Tab-separated table of C-alpha atoms in Angstrom:
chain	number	residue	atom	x	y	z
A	1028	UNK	CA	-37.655	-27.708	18.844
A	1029	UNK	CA	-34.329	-25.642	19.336
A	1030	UNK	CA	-32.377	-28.445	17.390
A	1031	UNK	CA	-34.760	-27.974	14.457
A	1032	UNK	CA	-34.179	-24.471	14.542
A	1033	UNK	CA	-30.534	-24.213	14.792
A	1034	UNK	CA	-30.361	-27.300	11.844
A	1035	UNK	CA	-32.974	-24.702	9.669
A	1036	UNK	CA	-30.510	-21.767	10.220
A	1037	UNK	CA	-27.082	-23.376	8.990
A	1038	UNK	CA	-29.452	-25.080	5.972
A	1039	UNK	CA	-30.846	-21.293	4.819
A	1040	UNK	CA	-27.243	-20.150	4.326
A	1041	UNK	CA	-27.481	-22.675	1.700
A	1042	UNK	CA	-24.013	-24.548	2.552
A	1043	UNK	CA	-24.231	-25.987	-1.514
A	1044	UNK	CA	-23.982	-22.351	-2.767
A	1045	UNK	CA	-21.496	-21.406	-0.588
A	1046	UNK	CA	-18.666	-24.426	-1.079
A	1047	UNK	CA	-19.890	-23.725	-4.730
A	1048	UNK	CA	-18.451	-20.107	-4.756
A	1049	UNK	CA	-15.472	-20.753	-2.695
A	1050	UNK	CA	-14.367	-23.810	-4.953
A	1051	UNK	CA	-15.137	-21.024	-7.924
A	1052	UNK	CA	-12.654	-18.620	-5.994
A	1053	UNK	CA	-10.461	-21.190	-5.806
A	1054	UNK	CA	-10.332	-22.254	-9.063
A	1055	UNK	CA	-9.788	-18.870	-10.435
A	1056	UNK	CA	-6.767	-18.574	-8.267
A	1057	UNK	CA	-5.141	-21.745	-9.532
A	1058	UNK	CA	-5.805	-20.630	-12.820
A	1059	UNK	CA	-3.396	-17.992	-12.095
A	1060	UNK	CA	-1.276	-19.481	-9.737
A	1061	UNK	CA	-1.204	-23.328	-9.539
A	1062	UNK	CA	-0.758	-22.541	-6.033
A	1063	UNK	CA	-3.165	-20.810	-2.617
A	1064	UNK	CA	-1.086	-18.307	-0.904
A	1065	UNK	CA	-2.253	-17.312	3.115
A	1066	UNK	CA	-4.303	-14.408	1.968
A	1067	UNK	CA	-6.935	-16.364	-0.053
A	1068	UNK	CA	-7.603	-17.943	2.840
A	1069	UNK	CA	-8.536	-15.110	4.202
A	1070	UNK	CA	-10.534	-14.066	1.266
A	1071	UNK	CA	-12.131	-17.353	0.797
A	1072	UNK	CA	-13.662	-17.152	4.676
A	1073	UNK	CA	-14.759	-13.324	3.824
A	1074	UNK	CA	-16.098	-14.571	0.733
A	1075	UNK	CA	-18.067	-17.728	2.794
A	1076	UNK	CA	-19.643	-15.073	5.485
A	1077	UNK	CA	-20.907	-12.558	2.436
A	1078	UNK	CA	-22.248	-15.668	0.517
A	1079	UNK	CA	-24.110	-16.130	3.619
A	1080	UNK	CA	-25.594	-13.443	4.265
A	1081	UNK	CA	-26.440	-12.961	0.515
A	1082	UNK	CA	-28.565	-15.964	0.780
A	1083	UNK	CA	-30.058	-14.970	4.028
A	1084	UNK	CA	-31.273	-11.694	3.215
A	1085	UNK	CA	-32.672	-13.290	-0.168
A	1086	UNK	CA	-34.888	-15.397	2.192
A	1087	UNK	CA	-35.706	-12.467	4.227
A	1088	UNK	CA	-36.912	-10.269	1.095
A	1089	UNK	CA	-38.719	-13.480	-0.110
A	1090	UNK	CA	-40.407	-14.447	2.836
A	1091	UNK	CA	-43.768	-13.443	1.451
A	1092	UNK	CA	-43.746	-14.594	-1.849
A	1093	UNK	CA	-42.386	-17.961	-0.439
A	1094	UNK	CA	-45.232	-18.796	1.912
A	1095	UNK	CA	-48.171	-17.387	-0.794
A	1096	UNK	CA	-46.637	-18.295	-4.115
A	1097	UNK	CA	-43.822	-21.019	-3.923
A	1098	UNK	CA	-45.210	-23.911	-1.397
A	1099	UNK	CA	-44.118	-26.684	-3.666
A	1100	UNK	CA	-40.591	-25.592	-4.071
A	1101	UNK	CA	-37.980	-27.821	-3.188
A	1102	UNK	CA	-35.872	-26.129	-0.212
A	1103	UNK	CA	-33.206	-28.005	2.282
A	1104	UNK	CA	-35.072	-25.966	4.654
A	1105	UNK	CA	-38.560	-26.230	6.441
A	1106	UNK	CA	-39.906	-22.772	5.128
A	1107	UNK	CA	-42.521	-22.732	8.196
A	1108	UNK	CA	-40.097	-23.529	11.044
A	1109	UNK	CA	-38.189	-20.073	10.872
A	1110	UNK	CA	-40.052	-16.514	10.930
A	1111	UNK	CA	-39.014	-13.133	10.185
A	1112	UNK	CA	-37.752	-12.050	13.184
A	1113	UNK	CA	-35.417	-15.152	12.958
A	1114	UNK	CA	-34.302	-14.079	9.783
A	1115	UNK	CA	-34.011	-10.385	11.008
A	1116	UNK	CA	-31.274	-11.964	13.477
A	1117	UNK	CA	-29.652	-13.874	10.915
A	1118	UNK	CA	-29.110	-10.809	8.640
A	1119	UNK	CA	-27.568	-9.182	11.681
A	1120	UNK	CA	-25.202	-11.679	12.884
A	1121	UNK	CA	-23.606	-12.623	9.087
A	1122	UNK	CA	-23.603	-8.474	8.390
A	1123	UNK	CA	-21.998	-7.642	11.420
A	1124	UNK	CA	-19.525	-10.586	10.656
A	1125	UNK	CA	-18.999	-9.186	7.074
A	1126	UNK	CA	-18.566	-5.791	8.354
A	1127	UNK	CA	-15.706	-6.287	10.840
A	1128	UNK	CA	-13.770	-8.591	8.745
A	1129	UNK	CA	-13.699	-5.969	5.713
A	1130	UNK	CA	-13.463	-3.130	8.594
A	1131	UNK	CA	-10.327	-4.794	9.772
A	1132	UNK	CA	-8.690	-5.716	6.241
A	1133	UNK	CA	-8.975	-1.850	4.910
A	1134	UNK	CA	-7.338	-0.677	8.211
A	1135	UNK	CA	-3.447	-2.800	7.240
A	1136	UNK	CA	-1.593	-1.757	4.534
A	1137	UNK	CA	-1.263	-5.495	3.702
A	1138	UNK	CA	-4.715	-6.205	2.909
A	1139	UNK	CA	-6.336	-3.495	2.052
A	1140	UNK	CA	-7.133	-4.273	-1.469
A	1141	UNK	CA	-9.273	-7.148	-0.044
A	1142	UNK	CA	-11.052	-5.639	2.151
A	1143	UNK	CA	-12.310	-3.173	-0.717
A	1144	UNK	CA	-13.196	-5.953	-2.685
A	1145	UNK	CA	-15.020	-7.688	0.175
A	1146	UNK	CA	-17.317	-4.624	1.034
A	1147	UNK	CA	-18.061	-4.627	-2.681
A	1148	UNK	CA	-19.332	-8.146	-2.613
A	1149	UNK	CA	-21.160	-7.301	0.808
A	1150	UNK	CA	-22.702	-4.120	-0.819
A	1151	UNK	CA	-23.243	-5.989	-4.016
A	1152	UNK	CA	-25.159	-8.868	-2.093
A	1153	UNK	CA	-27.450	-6.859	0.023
A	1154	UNK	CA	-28.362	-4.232	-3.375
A	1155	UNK	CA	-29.230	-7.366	-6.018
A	1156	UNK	CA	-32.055	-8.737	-2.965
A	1157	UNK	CA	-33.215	-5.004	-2.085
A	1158	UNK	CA	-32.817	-3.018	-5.457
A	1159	UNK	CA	-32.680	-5.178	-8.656
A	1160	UNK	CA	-34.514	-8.836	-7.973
A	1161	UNK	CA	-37.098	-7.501	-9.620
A	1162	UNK	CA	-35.733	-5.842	-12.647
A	1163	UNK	CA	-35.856	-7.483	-16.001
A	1164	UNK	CA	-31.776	-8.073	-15.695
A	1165	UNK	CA	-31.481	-9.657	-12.633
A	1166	UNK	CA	-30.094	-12.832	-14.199
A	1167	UNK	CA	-26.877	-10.893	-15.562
A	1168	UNK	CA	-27.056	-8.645	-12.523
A	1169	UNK	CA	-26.227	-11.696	-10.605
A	1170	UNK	CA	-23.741	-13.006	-12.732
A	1171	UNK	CA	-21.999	-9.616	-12.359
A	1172	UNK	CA	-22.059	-10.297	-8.572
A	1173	UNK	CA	-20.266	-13.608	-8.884
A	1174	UNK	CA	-17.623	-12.620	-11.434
A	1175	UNK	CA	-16.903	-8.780	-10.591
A	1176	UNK	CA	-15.135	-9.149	-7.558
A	1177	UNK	CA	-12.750	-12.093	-8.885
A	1178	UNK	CA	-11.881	-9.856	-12.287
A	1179	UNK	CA	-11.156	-6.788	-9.468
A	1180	UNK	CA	-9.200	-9.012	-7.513
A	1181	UNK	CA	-7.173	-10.251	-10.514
A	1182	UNK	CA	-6.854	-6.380	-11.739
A	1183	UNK	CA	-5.776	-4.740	-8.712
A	1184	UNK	CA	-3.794	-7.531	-7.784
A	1185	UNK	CA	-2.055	-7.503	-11.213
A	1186	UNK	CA	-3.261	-10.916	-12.325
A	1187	UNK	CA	-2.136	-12.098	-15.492
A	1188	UNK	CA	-4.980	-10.666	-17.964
A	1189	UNK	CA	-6.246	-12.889	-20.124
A	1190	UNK	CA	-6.044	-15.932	-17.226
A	1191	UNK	CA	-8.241	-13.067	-16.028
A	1192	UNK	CA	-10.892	-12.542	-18.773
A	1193	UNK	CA	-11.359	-16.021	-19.415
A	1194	UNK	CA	-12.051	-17.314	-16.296
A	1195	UNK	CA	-14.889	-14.957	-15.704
A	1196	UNK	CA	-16.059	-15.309	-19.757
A	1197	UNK	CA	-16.215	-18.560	-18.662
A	1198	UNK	CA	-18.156	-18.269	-16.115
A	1199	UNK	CA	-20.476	-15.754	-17.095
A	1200	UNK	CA	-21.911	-18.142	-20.387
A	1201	UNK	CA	-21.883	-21.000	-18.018
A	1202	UNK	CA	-23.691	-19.947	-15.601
A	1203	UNK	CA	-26.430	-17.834	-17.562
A	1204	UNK	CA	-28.325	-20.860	-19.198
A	1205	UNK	CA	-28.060	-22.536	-15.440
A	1206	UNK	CA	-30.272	-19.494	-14.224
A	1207	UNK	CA	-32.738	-19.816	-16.998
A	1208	UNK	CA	-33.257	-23.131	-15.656
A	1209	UNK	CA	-33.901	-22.176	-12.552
A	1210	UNK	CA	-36.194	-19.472	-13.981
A	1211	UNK	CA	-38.230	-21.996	-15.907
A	1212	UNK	CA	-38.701	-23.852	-12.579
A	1213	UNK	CA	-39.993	-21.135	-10.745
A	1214	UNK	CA	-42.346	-19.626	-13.552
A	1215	UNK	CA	-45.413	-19.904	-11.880
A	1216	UNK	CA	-44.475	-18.716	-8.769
A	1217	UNK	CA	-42.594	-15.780	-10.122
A	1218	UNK	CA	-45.444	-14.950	-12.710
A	1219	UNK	CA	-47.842	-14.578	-9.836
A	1220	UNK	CA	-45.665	-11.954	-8.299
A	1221	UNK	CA	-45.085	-10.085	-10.796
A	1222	UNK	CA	-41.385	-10.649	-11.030
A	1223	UNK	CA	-39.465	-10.052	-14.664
A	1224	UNK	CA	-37.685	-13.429	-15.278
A	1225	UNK	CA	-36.617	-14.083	-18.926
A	1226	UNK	CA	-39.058	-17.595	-19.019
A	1227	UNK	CA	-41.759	-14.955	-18.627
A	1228	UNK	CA	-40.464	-11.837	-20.906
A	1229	UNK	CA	-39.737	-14.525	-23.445
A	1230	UNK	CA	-42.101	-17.927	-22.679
A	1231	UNK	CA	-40.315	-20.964	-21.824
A	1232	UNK	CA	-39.514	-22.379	-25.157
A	1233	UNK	CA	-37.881	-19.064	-26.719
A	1234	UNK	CA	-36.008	-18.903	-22.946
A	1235	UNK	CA	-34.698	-23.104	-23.737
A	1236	UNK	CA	-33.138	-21.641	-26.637
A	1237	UNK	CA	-31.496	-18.653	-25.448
A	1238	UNK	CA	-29.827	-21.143	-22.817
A	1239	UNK	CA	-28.778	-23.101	-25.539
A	1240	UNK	CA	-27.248	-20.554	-27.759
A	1241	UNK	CA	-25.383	-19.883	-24.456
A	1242	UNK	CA	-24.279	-22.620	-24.115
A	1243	UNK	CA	-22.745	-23.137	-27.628
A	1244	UNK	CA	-21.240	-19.840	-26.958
A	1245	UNK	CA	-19.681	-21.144	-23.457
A	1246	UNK	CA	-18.508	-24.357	-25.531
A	1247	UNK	CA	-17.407	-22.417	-28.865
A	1248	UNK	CA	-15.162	-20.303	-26.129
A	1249	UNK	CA	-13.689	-23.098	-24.482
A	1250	UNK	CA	-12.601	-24.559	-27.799
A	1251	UNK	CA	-10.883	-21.386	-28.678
A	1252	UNK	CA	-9.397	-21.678	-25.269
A	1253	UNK	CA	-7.707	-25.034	-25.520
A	1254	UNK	CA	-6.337	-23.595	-28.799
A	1255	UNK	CA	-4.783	-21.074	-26.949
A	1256	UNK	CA	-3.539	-23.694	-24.531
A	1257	UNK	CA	-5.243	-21.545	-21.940
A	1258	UNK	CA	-6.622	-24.908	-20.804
A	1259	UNK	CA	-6.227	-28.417	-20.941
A	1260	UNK	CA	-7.290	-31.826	-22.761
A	1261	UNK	CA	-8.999	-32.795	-19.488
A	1262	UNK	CA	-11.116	-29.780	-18.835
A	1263	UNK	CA	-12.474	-29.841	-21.988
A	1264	UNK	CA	-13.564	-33.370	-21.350
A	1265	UNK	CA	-15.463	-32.217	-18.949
A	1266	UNK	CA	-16.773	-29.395	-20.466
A	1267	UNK	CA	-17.673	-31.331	-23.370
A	1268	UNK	CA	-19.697	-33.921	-21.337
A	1269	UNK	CA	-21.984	-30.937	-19.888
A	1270	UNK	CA	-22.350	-29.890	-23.391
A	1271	UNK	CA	-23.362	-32.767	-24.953
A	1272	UNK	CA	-26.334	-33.393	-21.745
A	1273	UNK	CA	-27.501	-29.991	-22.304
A	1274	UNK	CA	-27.719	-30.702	-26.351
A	1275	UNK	CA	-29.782	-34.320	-25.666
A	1276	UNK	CA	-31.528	-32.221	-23.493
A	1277	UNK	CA	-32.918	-29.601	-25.804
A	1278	UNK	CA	-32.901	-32.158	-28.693
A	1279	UNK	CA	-35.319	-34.265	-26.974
A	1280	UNK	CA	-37.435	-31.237	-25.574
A	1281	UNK	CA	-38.031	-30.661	-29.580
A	1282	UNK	CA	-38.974	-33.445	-30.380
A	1283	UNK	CA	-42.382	-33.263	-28.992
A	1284	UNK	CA	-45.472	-32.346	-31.386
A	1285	UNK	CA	-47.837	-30.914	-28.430
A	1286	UNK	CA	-46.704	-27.458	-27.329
A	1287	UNK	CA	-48.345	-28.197	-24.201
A	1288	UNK	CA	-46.784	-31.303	-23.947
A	1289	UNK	CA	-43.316	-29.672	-25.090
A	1290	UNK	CA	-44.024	-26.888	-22.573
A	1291	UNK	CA	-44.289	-29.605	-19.582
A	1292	UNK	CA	-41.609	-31.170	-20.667
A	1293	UNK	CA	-39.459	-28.697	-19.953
A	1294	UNK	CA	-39.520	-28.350	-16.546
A	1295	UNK	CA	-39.562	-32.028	-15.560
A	1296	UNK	CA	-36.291	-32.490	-18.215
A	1297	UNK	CA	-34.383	-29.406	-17.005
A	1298	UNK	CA	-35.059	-30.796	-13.505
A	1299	UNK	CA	-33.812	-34.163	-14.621
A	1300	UNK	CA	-30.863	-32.428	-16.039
A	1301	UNK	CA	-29.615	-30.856	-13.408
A	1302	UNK	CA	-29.698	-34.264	-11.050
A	1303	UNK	CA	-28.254	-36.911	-14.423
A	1304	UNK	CA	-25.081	-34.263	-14.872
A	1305	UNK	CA	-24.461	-34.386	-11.284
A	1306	UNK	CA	-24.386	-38.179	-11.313
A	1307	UNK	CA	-22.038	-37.838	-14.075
A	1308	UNK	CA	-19.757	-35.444	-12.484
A	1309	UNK	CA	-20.008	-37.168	-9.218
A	1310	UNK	CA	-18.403	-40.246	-10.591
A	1311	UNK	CA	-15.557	-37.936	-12.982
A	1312	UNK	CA	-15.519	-36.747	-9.014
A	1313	UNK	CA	-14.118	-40.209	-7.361
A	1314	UNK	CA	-12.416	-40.646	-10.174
A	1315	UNK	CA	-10.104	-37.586	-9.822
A	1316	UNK	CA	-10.496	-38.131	-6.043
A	1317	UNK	CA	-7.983	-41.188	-6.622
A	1318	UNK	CA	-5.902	-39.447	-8.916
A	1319	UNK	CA	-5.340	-36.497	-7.152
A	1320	UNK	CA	-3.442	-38.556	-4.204
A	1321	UNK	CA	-1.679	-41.084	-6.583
A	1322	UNK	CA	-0.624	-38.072	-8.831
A	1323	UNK	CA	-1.658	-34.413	-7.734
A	1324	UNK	CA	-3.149	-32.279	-9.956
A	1325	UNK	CA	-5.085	-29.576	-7.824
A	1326	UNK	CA	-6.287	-27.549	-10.956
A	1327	UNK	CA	-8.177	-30.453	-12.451
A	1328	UNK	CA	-9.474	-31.803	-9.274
A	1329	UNK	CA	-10.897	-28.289	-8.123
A	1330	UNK	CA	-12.515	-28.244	-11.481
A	1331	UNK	CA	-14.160	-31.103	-11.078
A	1332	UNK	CA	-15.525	-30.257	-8.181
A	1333	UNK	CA	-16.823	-26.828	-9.268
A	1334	UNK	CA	-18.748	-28.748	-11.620
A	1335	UNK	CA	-20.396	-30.989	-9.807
A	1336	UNK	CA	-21.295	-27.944	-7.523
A	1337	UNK	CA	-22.967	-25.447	-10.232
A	1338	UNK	CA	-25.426	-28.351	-10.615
């Protein structure tokens, strides 16, 4: 049906993903400015349309390994109710869209800068699906593609530095052990097609630990942070609740005698993980929802609701 269809193409831009990276955006811009001025609008929707077509052309290059090695996975779409050629379409549509926003931006004075920085991200997008999925750094290759473009931004721009550099240190040790999760997930699938993830370099167990240590390096950071009065009492609540899940997490992954057993376990508790800290979040969510209109505070709202986003 034509309804089916058109639901199947707005769900494989992957909406999640995409208010996830504009609420990052916009979190990094409060962090600088406790305030949106008109042109991050306009960056945020350029920003929307590449993260869109990012995720599209992902699908398109996957398409293959999808249908042979990956039937189980969990998508919001119906993998069998689009084909290539739809995806071919797709591609073209969110490209073009991409192409003549950041077309237009380089041609005025005014927003030139952006419109570099937006053909980076669209160049960036299209090069980690075509060029580097398959290299044994994807994982920081992608991480370089969320936080590169942001750190330009705030460079160029003439962003206060170090509001600069910790936003995207932030991100970058935040997000890694998240993609090793994901990675663990999809270790059968990806081991059948040959792909380099660090679960498989590494086996699952040495891979739990490497998130961890990242972790404790994302949390160690955020402590020197607050010390720094680079951030507040209330973000680090936050943060301190995710790192206090992840550490039951990996606590109670050790504690089983079987290998096999501990090796299983992994996937079902990351799994579990991800869905228990969004509960958690969720309700810091309502909870911030309230204060925010009683007494505004746009920085720690937006941060909560980055977090319940990443997961």
């Amino acid at each position: 049906m034509l309804s089916n269809k058109i639901k199947n193409c707005v769900l494989v831009t992957r909406p999640p993903i995409i208010l996830g990276c504009l609420i990052m955006y916009y979190t990094y811009i409060l962090y600088n400015f406790n305030n949106l001025l008109y042109y991050h609008y306009i960056r945020g929707l350029s920003l929307s349309i590449t993260v869109a077509f990012g995720n599209i052309f992902n699908n398109y290059i996957d398409y293959d390994m999808d249908k042979e090695y990956k039937k189980d996975s969990n998508l919001l779409w119906d993998r069998n109710c689009l084909t290539k050629f739809d995806y071919i379409v797709l591609v073209t549509v969110f490209f073009s869209l991409c192409f003549v926003i950041n077309t237009c931006l380089l041609f005025t004075s005014e927003y030139r800068t952006l419109g570099f920085i937006g053909s980076f991200e669209l160049f960036s997008a299209f090069s980690y699906s075509y060029y580097f999925k398959n290299t044994k750094f994807k994982n920081l290759l992608f991480l370089m593609i969320l936080v590169v473009p942001m750190f330009l931004e705030g460079t160029l721009l003439h962003y206060d530095l170090i509001l600069n550099l910790s936003y995207n240190i932030s991100i970058i040790l935040f997000y890694f052990p998240r993609e090793i999760i994901i990675d663990i997930n999809d270790y059968e699938g990806d081991l059948e097609y040959g792909l380099q993830t660090i679960p498989i370099l590494f086996g699952k167990q040495s891979s739990v630990h490497i998130a961890y240590s990242f972790h404790i390096l994302w949390m160690s950071f955020r402590l020197h942070l607050l010390n720094k009065n680079v951030i507040n009492n209330d973000q680090l609540g936050f943060d301190v609740i995710t790192f206090m899940m992840f550490s039951y997490l990996c606590l109670l992954h050790n504690r089983n005698n079987s290998i096999q057993k501990r090796l299983h376990s992994v996937e079902n508790n990351m799994i579990d993980y991800g869905y228990n800290l969004k509960k958690v979040y969720g309700i810091y969510f309502l909870k911030n929802l309230v204060d925010f209109f009683i007494n505004p505070d746009l920085s720690l709202f937006i941060h909560t609701c980055l977090m319940c986003l990443l997961f």
